[in-house]
Coordinates of C-alpha atoms in Angstrom, one line a residue:
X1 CA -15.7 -3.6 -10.6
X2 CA -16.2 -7.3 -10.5
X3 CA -18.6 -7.1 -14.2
X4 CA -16.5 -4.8 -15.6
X5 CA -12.4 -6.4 -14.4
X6 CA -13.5 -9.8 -13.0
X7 CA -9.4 -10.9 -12.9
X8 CA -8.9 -7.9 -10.6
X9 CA -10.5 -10.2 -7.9
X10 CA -10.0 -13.5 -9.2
X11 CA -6.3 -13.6 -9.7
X12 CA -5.9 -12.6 -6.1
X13 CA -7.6 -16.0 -4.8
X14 CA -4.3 -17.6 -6.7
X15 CA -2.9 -17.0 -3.4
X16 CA -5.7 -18.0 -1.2
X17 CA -6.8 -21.8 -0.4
X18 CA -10.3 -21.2 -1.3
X19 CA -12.1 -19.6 -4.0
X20 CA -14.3 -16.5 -4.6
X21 CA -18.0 -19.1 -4.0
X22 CA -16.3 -20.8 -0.8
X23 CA -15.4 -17.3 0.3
X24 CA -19.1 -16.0 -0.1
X25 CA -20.4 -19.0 1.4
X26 CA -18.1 -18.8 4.5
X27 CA -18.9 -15.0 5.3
X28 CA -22.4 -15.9 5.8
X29 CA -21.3 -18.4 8.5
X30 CA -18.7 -15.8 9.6
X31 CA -21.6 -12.7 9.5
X32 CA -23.4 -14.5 12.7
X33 CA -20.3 -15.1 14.7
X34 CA -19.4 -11.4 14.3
X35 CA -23.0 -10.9 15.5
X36 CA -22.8 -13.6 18.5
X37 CA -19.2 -12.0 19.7
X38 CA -21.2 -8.5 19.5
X39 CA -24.1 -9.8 21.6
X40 CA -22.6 -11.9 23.9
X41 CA -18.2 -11.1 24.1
X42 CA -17.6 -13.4 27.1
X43 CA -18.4 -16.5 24.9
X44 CA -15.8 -19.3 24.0
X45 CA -15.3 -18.5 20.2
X46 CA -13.7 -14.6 21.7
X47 CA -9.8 -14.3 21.1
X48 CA -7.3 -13.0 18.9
X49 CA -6.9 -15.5 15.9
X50 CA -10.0 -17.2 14.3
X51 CA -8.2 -19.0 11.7
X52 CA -10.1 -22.5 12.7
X53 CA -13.2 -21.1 11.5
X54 CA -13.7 -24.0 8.7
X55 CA -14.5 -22.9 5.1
X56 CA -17.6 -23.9 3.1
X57 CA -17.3 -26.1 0.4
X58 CA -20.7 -26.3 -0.3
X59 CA -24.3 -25.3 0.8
X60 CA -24.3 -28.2 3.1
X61 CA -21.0 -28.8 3.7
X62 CA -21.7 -27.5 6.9
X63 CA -24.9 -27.7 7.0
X64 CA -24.4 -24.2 8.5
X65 CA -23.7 -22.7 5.7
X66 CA -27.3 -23.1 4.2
X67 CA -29.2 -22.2 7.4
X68 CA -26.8 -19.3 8.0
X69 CA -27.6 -17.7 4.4
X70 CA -31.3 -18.7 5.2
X71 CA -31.6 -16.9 8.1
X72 CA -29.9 -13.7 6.7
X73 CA -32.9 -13.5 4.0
X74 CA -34.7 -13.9 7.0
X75 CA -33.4 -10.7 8.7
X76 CA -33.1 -8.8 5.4
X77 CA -36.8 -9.0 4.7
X78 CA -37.7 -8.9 8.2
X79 CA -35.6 -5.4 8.2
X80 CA -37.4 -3.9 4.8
X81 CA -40.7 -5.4 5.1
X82 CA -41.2 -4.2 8.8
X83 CA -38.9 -1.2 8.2
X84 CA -42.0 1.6 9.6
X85 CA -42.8 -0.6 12.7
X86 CA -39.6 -1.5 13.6
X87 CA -37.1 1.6 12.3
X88 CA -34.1 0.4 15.1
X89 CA -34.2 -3.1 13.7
X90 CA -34.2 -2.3 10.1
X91 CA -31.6 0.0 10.9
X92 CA -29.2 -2.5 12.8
X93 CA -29.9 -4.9 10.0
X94 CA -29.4 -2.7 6.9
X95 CA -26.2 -0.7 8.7
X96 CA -24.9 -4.0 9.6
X97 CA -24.8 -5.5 6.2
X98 CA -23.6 -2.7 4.7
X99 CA -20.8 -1.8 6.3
X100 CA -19.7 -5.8 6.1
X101 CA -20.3 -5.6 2.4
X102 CA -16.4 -4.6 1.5
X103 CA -14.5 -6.8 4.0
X104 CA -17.5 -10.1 3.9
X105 CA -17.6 -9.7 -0.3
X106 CA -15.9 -10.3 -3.1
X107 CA -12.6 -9.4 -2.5
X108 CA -10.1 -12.1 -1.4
X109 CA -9.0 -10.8 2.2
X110 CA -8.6 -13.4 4.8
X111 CA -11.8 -14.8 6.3
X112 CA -11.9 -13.7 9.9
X113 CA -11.0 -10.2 11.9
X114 CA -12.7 -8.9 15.2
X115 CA -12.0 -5.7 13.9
X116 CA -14.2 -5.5 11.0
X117 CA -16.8 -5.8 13.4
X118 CA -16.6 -2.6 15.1
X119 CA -18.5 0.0 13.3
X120 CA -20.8 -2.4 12.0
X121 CA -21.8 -3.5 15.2
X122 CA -22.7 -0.3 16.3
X123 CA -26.2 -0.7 14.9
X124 CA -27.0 -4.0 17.0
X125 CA -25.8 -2.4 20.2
X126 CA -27.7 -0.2 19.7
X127 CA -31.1 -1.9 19.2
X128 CA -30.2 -4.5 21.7
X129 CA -30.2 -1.9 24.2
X130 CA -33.7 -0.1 23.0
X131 CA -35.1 -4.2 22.7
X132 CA -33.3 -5.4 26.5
X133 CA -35.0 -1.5 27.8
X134 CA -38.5 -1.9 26.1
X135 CA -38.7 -5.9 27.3
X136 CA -37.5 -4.9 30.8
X137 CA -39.6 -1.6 31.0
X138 CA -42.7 -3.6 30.2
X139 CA -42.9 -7.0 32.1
X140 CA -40.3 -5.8 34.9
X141 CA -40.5 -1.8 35.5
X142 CA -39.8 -1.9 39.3
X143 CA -36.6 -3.8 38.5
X144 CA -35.1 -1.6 35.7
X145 CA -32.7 0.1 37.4
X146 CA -31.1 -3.3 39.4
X147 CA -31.5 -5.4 36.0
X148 CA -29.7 -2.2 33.9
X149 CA -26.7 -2.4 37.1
X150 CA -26.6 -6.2 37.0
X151 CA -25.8 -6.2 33.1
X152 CA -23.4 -3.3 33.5
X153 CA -21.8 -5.2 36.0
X154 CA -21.9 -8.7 33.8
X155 CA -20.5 -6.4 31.1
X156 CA -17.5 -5.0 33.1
X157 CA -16.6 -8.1 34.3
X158 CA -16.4 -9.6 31.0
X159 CA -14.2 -7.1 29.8
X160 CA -11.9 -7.0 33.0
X161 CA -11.5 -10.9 32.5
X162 CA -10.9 -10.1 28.7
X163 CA -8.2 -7.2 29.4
X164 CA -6.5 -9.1 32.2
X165 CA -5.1 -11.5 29.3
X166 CA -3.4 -8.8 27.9
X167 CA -1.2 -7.8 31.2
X168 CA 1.5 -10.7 29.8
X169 CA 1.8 -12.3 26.3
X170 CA 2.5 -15.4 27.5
X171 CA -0.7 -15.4 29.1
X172 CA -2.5 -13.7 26.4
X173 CA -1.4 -16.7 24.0
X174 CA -2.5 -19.6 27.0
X175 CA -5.7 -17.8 26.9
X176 CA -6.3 -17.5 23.1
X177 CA -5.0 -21.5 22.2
X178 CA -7.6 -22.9 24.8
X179 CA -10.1 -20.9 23.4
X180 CA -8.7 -21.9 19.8
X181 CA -6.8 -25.0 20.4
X182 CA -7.3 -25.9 16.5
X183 CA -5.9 -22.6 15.2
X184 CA -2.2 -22.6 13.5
X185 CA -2.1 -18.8 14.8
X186 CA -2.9 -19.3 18.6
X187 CA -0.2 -22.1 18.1
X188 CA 1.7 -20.2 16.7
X189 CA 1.5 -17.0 18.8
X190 CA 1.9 -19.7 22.3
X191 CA 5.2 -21.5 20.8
X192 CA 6.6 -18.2 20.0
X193 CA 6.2 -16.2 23.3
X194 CA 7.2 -19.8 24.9
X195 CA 10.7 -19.9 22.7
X196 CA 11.6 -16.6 24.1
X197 CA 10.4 -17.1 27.3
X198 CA 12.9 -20.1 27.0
X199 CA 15.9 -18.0 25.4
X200 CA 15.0 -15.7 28.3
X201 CA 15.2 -18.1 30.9
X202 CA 18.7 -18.0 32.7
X203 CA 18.3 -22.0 34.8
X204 CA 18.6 -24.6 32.7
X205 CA 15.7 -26.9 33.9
X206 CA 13.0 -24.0 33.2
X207 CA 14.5 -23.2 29.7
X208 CA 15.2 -27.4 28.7
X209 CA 11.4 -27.2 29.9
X210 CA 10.7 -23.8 27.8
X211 CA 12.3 -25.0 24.7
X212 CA 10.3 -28.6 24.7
X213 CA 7.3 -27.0 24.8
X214 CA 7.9 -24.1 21.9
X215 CA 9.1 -27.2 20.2
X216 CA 6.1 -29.8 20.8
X217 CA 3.4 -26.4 19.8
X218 CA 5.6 -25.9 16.6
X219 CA 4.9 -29.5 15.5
X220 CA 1.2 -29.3 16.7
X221 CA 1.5 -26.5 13.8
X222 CA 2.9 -28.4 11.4
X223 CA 0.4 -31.2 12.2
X224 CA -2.8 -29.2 11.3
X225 CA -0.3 -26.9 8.5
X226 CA 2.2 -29.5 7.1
X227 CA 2.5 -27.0 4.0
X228 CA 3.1 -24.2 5.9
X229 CA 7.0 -23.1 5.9
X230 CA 6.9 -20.9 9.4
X231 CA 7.1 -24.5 12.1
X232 CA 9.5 -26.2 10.2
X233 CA 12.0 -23.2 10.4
X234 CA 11.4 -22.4 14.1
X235 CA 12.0 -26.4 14.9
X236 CA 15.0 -26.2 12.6
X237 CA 16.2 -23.2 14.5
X238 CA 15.2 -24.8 18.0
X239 CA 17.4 -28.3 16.8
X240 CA 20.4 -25.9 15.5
X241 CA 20.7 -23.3 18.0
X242 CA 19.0 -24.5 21.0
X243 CA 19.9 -28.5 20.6
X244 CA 23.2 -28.1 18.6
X245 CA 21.8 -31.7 17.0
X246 CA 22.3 -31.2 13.5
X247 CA 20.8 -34.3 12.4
X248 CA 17.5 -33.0 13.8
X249 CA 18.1 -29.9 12.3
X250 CA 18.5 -31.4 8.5
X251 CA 15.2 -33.6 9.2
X252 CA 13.4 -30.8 9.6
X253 CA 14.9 -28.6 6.6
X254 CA 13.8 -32.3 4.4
X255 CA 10.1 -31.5 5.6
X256 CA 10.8 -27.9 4.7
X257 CA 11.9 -29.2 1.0
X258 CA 8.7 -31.1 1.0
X259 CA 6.2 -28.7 2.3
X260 CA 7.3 -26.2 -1.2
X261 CA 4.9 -26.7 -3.7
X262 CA 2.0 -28.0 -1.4
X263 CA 0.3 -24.3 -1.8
X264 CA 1.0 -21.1 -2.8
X265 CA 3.8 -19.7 -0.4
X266 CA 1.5 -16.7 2.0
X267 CA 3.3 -13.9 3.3
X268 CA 4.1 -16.0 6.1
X269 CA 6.0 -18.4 4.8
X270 CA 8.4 -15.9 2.5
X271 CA 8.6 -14.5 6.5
X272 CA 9.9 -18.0 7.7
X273 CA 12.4 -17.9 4.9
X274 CA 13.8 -14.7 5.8
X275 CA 14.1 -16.0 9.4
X276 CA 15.6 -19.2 7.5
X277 CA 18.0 -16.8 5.8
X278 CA 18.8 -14.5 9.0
X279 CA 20.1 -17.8 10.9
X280 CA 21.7 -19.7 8.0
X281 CA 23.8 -16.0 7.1
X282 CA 24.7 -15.8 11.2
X283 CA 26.2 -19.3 11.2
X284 CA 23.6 -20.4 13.7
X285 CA 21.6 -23.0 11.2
X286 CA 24.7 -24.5 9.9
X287 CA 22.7 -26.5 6.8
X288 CA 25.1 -25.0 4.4
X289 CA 24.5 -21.7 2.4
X290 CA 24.3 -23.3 -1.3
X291 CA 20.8 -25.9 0.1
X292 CA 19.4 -22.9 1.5
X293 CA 20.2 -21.0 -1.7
X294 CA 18.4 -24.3 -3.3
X295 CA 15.6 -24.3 -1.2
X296 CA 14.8 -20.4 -2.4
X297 CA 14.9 -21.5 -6.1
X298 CA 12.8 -24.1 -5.4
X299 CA 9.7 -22.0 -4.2
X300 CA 10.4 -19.8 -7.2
X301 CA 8.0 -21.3 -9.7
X302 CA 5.6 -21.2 -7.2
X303 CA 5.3 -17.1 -6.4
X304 CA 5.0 -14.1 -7.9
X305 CA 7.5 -12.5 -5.5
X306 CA 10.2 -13.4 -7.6
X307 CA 11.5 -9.9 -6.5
X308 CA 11.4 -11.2 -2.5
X309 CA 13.6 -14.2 -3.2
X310 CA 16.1 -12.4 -5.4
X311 CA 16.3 -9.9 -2.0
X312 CA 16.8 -13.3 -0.1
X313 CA 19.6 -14.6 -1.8
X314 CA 21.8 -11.2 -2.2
X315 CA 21.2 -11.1 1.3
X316 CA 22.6 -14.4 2.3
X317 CA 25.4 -14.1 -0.2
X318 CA 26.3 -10.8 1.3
X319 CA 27.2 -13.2 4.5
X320 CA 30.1 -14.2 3.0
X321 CA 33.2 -12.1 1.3
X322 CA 33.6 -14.4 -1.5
X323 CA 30.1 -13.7 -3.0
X324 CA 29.7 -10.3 -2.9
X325 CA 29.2 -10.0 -6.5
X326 CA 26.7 -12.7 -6.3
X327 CA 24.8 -11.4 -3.8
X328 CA 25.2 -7.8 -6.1
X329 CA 24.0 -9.6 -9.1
X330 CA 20.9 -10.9 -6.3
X331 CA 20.1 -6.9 -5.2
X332 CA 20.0 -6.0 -9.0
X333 CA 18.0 -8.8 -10.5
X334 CA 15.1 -7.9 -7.4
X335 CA 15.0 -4.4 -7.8
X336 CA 14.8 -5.2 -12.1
X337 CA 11.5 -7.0 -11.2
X338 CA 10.5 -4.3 -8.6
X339 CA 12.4 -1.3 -8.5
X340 CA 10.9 0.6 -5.7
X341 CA 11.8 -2.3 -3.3
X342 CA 13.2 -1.1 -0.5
X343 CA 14.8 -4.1 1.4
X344 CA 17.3 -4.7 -1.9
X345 CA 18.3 -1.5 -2.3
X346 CA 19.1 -0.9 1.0
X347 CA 21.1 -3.8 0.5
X348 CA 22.5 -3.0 -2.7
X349 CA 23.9 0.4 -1.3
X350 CA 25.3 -1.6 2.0
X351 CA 27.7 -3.9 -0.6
X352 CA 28.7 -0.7 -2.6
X353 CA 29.3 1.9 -0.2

């Protein structure tokens, strides 16, 4: 596919932050963490988001990155030259690489999911098993059957401790940003369930105390993402709604203005300006329709989801009565750039029905 359409996979790293040799180099890095979190699950680098993984920009920038694709030749001939003595290995190895090929490859997917992991893994379980049996079995036979409990046990426990984080999401995201304290998601997944804790929150010392915090993990997001659009709309919504202070609110929106351009816009910034739409077209934002209407032509030129800000503007014109035909003319223009859209004709047929 690659020799025969090479801008099928190139054009999509347009909207990535790294390119199709930093991606390559990166998976090798990425290949033996999927392998460590396979092995051994109760380790620190286990969680939800891995987004603070760091991406090669070079073969020695980390230095991992070298000894990382050194190492994999190291399994890969260890697997096919020793492939009749050791079948279980080879096997692991070979089923293992294989079934990462898609998703660790060319194609320009984000770096790092747990979830690729789990039929490819399936080969290393089991020859970890057949190599922790045969090692046991050999040096240790009296003591099989305690040593086999004892890792069961070690096992279960890992993956009670794991599970319990998922009986409350706001202790799911606790647990995920101290095991990723660098990662814009975990931040990102904490300040959320915090806001709404917050909103939830009926006293008004818990929920001041609520709404700080969602506030001060937003701007540790903008800190390590300042051209990411999603903290500086929850901090304008938190200044506006929350804080009724304006002036913080319009600070924030000028560090919105100058966050477009900084990088392609990812799906979740076009997300933050919906949500940036959603308040503005309630009356909650109160930064005035026509600089919001700005801000979307602004990020134009710099997507090709020309058809997802045209949706954006008829639906914020739709707000108010005197721009209904405006915010018509918005429905038509997106679905004349993508007319299977769903979003603006749904619209569309709202405003003439």
């Amino acid at each position: 596919l690659f020799l025969s359409s090479p801008g099928l996979v190139l054009d999509a790293y347009e909207a990535r932050s790294y390119g199709l040799v930093e991606r390559l180099q990166t998976q090798g890095r990425v290949l033996w963490h999927y392998v460590g979190w396979s092995l051994f699950p109760w380790g620190p680098g286990a969680g939800l988001h891995h987004d603070d993984i760091a991406v090669s920009t070079g073969w020695l920038h980390p230095v991992t990155t070298l000894t990382s694709a050194l190492a994999w030749l190291a399994a890969l001939a260890a697997a096919l030259l020793g492939r009749s003595r050791w079948p279980l290995f080879s096997f692991a190895v070979l089923f293992f690489l294989v079934m990462h090929s898609l998703e660790s490859g060319i194609f320009a997917l984000e770096m790092v999911y747990e979830h690729r992991n789990y039929l490819p893994s399936v080969g290393l379980f089991l020859w970890f098993a057949w190599a922790v049996y045969s090692v046991v079995e050999r040096y240790m036979g009296n003591y099989l059957v305690p040593i086999s409990l004892a890792l069961l046990v070690a096992m279960a426990v890992s993956n009670g401790l794991r599970a319990s984080a998922w009986r409350d999401e706001a202790l799911l995201a606790r647990v995920n940003l101290v095991a990723h304290p660098e990662s814009v998601r975990s931040l990102y997944h904490y300040a959320n369930s915090t806001l709404r804790l917050g909103e939830a929150s009926a006293a008004p010392e818990p929920r001041a105390a609520l709404l700080a915090e969602a506030q001060r993990a937003y701007r540790g997001m903008a800190e390590l993402s300042p051209a990411g659009f999603t903290p500086r709309v929850s901090l304008i919504y938190i200044a506006a709604v929350h804080r009724r202070d304006s002036q913080a609110a319009a600070a924030e929106f000028e560090a919105l203005q100058s966050a477009v351009g900084q990088r392609v816009p990812q799906p979740e910034d076009l997300n933050a300006l919906s949500l940036l739409v959603e308040c503005e077209a309630a009356g909650l934002c109160t930064l005035g329709r026509s600089a919001v209407l700005d801000l979307i032509e602004t990020v134009r030129p710099h997507t090709a989801k020309g058809y997802y800000l045209d949706e954006l503007k008829g639906r914020l014109l739709a707000s108010d009565p005197a721009t209904l035909d405006r915010a018509i003319a918005a429905y038509e223009a997106a679905l004349a750039r993508h007319p299977g859209y769903a979003p603006a004709s749904f619209g569309l047929a709202r405003l003439l029905t």
